[in-house]
CSV table of C-alpha atoms in Angstrom, one decimal:
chain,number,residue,atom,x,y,z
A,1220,UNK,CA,-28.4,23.4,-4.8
A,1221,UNK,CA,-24.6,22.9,-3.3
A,1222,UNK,CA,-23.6,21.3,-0.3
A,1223,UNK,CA,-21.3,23.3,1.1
A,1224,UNK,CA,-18.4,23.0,4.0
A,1225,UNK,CA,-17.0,25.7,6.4
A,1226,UNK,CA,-13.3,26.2,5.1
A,1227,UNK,CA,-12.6,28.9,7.1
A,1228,UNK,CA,-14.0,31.7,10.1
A,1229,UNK,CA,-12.3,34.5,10.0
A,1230,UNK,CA,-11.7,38.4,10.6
A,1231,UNK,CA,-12.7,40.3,7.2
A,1232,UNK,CA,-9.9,42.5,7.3
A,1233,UNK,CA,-11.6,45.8,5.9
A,1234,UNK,CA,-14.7,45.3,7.5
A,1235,UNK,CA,-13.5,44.2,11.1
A,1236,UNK,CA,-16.1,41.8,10.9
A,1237,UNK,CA,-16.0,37.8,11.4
A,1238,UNK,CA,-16.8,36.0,8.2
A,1239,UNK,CA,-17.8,32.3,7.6
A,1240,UNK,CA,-16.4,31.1,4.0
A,1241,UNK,CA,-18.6,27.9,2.9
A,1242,UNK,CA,-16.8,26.3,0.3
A,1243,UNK,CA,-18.5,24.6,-2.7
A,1244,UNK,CA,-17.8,20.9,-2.5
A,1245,UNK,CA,-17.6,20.5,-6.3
A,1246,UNK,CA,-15.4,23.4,-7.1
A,1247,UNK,CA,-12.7,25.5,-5.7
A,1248,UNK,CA,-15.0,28.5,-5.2
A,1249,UNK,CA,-15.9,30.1,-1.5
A,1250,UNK,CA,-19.0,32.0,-0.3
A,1251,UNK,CA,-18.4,34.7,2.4
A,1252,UNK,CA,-21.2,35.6,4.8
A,1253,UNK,CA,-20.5,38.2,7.4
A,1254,UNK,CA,-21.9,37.2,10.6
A,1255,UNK,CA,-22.6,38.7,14.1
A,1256,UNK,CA,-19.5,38.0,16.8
A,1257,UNK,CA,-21.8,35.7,18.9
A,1258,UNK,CA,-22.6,33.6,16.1
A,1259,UNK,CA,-18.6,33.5,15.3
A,1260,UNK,CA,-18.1,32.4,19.0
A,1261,UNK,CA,-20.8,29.9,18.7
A,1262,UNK,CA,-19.5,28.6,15.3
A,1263,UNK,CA,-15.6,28.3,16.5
A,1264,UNK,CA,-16.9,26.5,19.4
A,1265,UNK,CA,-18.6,24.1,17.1
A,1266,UNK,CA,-15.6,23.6,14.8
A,1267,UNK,CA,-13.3,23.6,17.5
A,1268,UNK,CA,-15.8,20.1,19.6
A,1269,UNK,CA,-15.3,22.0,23.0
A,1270,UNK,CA,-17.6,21.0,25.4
A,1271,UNK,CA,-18.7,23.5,27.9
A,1272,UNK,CA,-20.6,22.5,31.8
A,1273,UNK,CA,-23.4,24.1,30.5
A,1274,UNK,CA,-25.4,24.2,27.1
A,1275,UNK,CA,-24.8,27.5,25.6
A,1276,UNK,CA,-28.0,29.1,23.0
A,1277,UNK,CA,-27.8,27.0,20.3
A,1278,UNK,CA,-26.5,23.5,22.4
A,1279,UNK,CA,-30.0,24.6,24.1
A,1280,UNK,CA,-31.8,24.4,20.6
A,1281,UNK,CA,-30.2,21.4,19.5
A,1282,UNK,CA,-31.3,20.0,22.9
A,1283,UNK,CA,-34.7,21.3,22.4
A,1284,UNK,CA,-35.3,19.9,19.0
A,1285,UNK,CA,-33.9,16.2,20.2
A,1286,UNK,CA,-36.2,16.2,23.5
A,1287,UNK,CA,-39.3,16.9,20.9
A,1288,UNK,CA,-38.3,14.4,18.9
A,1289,UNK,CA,-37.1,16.8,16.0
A,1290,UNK,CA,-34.4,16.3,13.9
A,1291,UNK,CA,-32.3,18.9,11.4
A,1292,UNK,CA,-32.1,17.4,8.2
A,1293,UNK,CA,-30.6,19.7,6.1
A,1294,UNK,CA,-29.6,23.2,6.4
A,1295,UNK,CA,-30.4,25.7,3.2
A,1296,UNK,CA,-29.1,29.3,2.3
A,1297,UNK,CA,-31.6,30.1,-0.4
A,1298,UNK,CA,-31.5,33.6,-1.1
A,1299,UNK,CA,-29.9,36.8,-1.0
A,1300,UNK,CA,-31.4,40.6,-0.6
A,1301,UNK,CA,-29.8,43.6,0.0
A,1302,UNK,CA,-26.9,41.8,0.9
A,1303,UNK,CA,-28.6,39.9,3.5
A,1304,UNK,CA,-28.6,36.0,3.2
A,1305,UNK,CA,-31.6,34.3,4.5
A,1306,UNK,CA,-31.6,30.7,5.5
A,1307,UNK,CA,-34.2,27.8,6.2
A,1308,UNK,CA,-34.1,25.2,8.7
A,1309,UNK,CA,-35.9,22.0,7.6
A,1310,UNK,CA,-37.0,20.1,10.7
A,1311,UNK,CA,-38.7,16.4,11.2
A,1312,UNK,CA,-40.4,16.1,13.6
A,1313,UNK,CA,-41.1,12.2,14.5
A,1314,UNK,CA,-44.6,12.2,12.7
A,1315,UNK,CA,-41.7,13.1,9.6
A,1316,UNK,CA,-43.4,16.3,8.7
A,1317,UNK,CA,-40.5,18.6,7.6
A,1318,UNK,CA,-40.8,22.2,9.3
A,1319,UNK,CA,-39.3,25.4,7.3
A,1320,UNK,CA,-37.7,27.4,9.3
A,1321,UNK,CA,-36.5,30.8,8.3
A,1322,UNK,CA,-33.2,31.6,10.3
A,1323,UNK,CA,-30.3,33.8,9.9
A,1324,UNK,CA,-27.1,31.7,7.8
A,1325,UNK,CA,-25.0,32.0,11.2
A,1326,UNK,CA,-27.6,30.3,13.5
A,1327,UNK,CA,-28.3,27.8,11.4
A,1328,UNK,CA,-24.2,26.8,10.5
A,1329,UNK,CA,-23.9,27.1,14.5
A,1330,UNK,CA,-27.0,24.2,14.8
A,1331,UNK,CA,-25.8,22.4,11.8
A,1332,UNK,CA,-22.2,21.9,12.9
A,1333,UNK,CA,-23.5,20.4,16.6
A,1334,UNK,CA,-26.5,18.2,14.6
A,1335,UNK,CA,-23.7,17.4,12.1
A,1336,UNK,CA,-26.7,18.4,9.6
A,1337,UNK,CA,-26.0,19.2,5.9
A,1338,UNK,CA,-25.6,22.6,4.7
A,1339,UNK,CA,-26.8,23.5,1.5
A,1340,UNK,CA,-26.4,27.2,-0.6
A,1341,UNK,CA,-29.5,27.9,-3.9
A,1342,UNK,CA,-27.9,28.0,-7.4
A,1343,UNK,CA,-28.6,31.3,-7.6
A,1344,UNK,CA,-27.0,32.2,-4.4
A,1345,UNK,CA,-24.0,30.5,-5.1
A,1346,UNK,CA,-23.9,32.1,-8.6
A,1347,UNK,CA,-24.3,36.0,-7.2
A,1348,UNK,CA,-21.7,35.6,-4.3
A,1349,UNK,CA,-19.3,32.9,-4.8
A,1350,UNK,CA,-15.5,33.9,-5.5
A,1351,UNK,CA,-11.8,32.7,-5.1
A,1352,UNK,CA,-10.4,32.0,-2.3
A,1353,UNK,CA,-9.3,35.4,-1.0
A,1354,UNK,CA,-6.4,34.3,-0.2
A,1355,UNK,CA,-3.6,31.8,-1.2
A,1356,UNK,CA,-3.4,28.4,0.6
A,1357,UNK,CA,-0.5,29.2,2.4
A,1358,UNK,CA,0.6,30.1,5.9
A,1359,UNK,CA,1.9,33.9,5.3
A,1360,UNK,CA,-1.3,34.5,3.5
A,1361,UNK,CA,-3.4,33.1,5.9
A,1362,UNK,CA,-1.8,35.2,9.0
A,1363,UNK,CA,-2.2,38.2,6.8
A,1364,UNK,CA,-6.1,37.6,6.7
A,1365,UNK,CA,-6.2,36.4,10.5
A,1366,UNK,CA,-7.8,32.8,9.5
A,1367,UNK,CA,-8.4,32.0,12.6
A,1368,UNK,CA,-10.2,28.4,11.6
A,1369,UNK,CA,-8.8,26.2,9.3
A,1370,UNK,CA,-6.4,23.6,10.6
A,1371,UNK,CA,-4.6,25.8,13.4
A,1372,UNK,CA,-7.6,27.1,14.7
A,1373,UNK,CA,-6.6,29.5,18.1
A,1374,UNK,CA,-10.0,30.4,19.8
A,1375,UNK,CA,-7.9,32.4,22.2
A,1376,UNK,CA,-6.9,34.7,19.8
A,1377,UNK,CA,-10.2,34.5,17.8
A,1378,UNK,CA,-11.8,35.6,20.8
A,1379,UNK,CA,-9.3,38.8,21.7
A,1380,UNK,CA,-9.5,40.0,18.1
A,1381,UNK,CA,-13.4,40.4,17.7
A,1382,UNK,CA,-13.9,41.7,21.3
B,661,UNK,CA,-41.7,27.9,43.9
B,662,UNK,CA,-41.9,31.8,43.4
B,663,UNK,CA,-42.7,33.3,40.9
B,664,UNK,CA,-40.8,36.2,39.6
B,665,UNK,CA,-40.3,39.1,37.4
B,666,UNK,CA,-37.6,41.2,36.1
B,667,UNK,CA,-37.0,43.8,38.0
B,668,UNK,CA,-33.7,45.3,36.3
B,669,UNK,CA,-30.7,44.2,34.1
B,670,UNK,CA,-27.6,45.7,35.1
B,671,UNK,CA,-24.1,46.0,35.0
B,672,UNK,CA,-22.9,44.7,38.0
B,673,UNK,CA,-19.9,47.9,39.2
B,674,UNK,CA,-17.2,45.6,40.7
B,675,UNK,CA,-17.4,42.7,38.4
B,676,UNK,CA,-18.3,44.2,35.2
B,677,UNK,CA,-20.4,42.0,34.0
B,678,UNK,CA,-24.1,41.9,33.2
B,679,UNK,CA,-26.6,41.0,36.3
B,680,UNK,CA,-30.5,40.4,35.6
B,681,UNK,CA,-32.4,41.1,39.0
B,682,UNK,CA,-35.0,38.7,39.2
B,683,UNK,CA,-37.8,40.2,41.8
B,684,UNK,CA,-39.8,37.6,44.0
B,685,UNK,CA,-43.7,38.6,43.2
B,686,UNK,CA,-44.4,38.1,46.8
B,687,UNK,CA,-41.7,40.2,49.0
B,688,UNK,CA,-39.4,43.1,48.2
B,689,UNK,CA,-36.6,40.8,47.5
B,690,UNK,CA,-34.6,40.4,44.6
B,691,UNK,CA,-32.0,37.4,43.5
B,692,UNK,CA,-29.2,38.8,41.0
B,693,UNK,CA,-28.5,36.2,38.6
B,694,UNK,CA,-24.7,37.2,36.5
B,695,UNK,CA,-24.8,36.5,32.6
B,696,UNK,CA,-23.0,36.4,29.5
B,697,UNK,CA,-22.7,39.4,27.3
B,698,UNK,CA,-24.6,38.1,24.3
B,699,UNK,CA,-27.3,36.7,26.7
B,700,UNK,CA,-27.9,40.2,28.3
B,701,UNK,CA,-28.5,41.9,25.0
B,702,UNK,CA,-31.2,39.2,24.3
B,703,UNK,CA,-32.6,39.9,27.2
B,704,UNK,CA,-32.7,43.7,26.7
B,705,UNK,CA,-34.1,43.3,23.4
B,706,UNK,CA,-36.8,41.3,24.8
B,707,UNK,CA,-37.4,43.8,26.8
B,708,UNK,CA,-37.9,47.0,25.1
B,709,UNK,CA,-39.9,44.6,22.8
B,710,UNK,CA,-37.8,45.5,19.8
B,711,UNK,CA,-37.7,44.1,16.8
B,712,UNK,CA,-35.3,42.8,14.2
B,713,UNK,CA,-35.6,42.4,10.4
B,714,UNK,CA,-33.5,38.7,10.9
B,715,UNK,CA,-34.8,36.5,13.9
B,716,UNK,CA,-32.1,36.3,16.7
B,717,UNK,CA,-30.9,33.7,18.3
B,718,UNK,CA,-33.9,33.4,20.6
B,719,UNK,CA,-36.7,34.5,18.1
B,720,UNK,CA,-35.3,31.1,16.2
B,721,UNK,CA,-36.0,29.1,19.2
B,722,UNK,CA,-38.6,30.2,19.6
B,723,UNK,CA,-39.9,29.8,16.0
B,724,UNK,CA,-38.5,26.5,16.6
B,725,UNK,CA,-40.5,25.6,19.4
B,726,UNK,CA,-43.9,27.1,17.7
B,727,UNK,CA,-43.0,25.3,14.7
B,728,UNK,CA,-43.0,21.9,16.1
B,729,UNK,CA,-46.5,22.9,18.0
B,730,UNK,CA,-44.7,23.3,21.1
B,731,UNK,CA,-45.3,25.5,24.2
B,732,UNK,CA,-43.3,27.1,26.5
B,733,UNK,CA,-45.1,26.8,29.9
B,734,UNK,CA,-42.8,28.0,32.1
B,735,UNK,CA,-38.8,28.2,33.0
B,736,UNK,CA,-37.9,26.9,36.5
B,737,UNK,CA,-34.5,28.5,38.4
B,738,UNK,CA,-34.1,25.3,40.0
B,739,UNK,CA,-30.8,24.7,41.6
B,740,UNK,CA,-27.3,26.6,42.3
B,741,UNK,CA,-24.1,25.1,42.4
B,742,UNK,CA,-20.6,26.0,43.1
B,743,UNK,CA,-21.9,29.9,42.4
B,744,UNK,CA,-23.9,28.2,39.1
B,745,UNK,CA,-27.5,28.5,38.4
B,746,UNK,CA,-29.1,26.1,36.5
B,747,UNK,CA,-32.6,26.1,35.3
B,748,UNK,CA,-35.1,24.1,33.4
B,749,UNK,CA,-37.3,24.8,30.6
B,750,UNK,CA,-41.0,22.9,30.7
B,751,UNK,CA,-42.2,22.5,27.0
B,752,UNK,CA,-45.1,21.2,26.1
B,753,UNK,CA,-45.5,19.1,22.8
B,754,UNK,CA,-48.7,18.9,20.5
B,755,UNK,CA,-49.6,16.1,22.5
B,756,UNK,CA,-49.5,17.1,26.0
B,757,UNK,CA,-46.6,15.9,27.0
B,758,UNK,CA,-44.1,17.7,28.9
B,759,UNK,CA,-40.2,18.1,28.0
B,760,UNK,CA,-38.1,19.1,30.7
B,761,UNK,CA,-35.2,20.7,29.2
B,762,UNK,CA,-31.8,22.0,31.0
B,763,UNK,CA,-30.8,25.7,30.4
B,764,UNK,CA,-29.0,28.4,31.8
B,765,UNK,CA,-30.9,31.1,33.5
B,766,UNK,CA,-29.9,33.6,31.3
B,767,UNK,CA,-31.1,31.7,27.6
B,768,UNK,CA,-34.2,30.9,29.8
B,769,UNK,CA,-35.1,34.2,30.7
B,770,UNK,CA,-34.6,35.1,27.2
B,771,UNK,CA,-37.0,32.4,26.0
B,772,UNK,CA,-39.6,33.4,28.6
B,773,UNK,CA,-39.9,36.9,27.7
B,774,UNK,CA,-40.6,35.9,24.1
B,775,UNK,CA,-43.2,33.7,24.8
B,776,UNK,CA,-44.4,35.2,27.8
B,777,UNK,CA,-44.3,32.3,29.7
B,778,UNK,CA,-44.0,32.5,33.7
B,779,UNK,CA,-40.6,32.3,35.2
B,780,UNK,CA,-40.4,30.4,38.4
B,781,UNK,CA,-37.5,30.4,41.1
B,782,UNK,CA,-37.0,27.1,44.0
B,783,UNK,CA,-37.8,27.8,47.3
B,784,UNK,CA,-34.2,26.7,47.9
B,785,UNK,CA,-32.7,29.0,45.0
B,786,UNK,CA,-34.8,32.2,46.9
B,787,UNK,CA,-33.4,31.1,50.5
B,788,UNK,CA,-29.7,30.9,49.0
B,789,UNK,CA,-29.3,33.5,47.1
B,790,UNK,CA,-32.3,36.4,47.8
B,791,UNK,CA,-31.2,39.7,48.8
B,792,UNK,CA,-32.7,43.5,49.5
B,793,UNK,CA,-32.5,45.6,45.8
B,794,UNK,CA,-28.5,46.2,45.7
B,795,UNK,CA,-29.9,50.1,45.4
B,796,UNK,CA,-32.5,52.5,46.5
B,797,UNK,CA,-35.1,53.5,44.3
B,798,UNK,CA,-34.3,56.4,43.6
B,799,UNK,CA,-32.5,57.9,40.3
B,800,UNK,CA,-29.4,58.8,41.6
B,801,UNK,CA,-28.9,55.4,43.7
B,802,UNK,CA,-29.9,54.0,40.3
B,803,UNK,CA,-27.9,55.7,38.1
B,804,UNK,CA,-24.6,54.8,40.4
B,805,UNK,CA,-25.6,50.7,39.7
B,806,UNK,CA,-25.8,51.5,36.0
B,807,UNK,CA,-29.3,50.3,36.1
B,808,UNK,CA,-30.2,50.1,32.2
B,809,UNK,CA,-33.7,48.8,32.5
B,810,UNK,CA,-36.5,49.4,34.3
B,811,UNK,CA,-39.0,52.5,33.8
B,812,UNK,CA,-36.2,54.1,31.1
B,813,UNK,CA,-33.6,51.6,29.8
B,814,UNK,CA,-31.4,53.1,27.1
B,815,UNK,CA,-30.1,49.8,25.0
B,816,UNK,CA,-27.7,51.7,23.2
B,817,UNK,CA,-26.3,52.8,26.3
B,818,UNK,CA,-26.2,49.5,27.8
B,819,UNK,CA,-24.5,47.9,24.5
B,820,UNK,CA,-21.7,50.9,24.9
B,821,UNK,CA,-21.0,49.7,27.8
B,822,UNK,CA,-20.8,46.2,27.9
B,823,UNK,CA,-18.8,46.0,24.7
């Protein structure tokens, strides 16, 4: 297993989709998951610490999980089929039984950014889906593939583009 | 407390935005509660009892909540402010005790249809904000307010035009 960090949300350029690239903390290597738009906007909200008057979904299942006395421990992408990546939420509950969880990866990046929760990606996950950056380090190349997180996240535009 | 029901989700014609009609079980009145986008399509899945390879958003809650031996044993619309509603979700742990838990209406009513719990509206809520159905019954009447559930809600329909 990796731990993982978000290094980027963007706008797969091809697809029109928003994509979530984890980065491997122990290499230079990304995974891309394409993810749903309201995922994106809960993700970017996450990455971006706005607060909002009211909980939105997964504020309310962070809250939900605190007021039973839960708590996310880790985070796990741990497999991949059909190009579908499936994810498990392990839970405590305050008797410290551990709950698995299956969950889509986006939920679970959206509740593991606001629990500040590891997130973890299976070897063999990693090893079937893991690339290069697609895209050099640099600002041109970054416009070009409309990184909208990174360190000049713009929600605004974020927002515009995938609606 | 009332208890109500939904009676339709619509698209409300001069703000464009998603409305669920909640229907009080005991009069002909309805109170039209606006939501979010992603919210609505929850909703509507929940209604037309679909489902989806991947649990949503809400299915995770709910897993969540199952998970942790909770229940869900009702969802309270319990106060309006500044043209806000905010509502309350009462879960019950594996040891009887009861976890009042802030939520929008919208994630509520979400929740509630999953796990077929009651959803409840305050006396004051009703007396603020209840009004006669925006529409006659009738299929044309109906088909002016967009009405996309009810007897013959088309989701696809509804998705076209709220995106």
């Amino acid at each position: 297993m990796r731990e993982v960090e978000i290094k980027a949300l963007l706008v797969d350029p091809y697809q029109n989709t928003p994509v979530v690239l984890l980065k491997d903390q122990g290499s230079e290597k990304v995974v891309p998951i394409w993810i749903g738009t309201p995922e994106a906007t809960a993700i970017a909200i996450a990455l971006q610490e706005r607060e909002f008057p009211r909980p939105l979904t997964h504020d309310l299942l962070q809250n939900v999980i605190d007021a039973m006395g839960g708590e996310l421990d880790m985070v796990v992408i741990d497999h991949i089929e059909d190009s579908t990546y499936y994810a498990t939420l392990f839970i405590r509950d305050r008797e410290g039984e551990i709950h698995e969880i299956d969950a889509r990866p986006s939920d679970s990046i959206a509740l593991a950014l606001r629990t500040g929760s590891p997130i973890y990606i299976a070897e063999e996950v990693f090893a079937a889906s893991a690339i290069d950056l697609p895209y050099e380090d640099d600002d041109q190349q970054r416009e070009q593939f409309r990184v909208f997180v990174e360190k000049d996240m713009n929600l605004a535009e974020f927002k515009k583009f995938i609606q």
